[in-house]
XYZ file of C-alpha atoms in Angstrom:
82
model
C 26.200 -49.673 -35.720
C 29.320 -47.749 -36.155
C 29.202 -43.958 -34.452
C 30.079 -41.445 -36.826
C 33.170 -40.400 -34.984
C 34.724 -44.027 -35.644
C 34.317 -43.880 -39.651
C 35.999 -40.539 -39.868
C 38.977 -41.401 -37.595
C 39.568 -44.577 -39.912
C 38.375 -42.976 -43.410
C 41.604 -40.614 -42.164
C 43.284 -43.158 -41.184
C 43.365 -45.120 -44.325
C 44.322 -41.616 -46.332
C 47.448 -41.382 -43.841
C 48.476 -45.180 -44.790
C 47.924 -44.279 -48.256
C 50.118 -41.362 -48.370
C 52.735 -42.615 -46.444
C 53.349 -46.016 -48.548
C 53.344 -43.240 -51.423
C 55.751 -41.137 -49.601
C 58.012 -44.524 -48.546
C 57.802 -45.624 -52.391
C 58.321 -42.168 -53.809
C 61.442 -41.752 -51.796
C 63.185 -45.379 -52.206
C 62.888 -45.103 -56.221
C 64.891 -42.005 -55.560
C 67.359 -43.415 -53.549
C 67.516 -47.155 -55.787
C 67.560 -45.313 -58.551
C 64.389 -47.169 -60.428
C 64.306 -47.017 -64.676
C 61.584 -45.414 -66.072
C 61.013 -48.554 -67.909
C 58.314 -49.519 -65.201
C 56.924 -46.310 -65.447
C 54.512 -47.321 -68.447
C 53.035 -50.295 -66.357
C 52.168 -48.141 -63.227
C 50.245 -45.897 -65.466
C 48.199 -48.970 -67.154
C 47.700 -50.525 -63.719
C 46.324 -46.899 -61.868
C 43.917 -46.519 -64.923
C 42.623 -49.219 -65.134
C 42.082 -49.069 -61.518
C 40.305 -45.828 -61.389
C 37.848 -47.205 -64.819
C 37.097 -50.497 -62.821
C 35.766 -48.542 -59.250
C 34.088 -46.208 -61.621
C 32.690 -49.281 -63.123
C 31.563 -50.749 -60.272
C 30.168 -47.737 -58.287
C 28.542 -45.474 -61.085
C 29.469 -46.065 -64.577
C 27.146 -48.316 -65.580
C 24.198 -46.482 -63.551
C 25.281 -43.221 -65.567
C 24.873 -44.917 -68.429
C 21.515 -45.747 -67.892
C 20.120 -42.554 -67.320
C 22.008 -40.210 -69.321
C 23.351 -42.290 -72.523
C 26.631 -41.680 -74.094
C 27.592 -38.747 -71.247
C 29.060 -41.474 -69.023
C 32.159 -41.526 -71.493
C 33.381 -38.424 -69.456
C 34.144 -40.344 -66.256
C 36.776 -42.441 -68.619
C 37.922 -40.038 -70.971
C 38.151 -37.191 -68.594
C 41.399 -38.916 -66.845
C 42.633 -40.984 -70.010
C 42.985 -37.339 -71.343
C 44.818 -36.171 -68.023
C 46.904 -38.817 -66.833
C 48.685 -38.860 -71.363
């Protein structure tokens, strides 16, 4: 069994990888100069992203116990990310 210590360092870790391939991608479209044209398929692809996990880890479980409420977990960032 992992000691507590051990998940941390790599849950922190994996949040420093994250941001840094952001950072690295973030700063070469600026530099390349990338179209906006791809712009529209990031958006589709980092939605549909968030609605699968949400899916998978609670969605469905929400839906059982509480009805229609669980359409806030989708339209809640639909709503934000327009």
């Amino acid at each position: 069994m992992l000691s507590g210590w051990v998940i941390i360092v790599a849950a922190f870790a994996y949040i420093l990888l994250l941001f840094a391939v952001a950072s690295y991608g973030d700063r070469r479209s600026r530099v390349v100069g990338v179209p906006k044209i791809g712009r529209p398929v990031v958006y589709a692809l980092s939605l549909a992203i968030y609605c699968t996990s949400w899916t998978y880890f609670g969605g469905v479980g929400l839906a059982s116990r509480r009805g229609i409420e669980f359409l806030g977990i989708y339209i809640g960032p639909i709503l934000m990310l327009t």
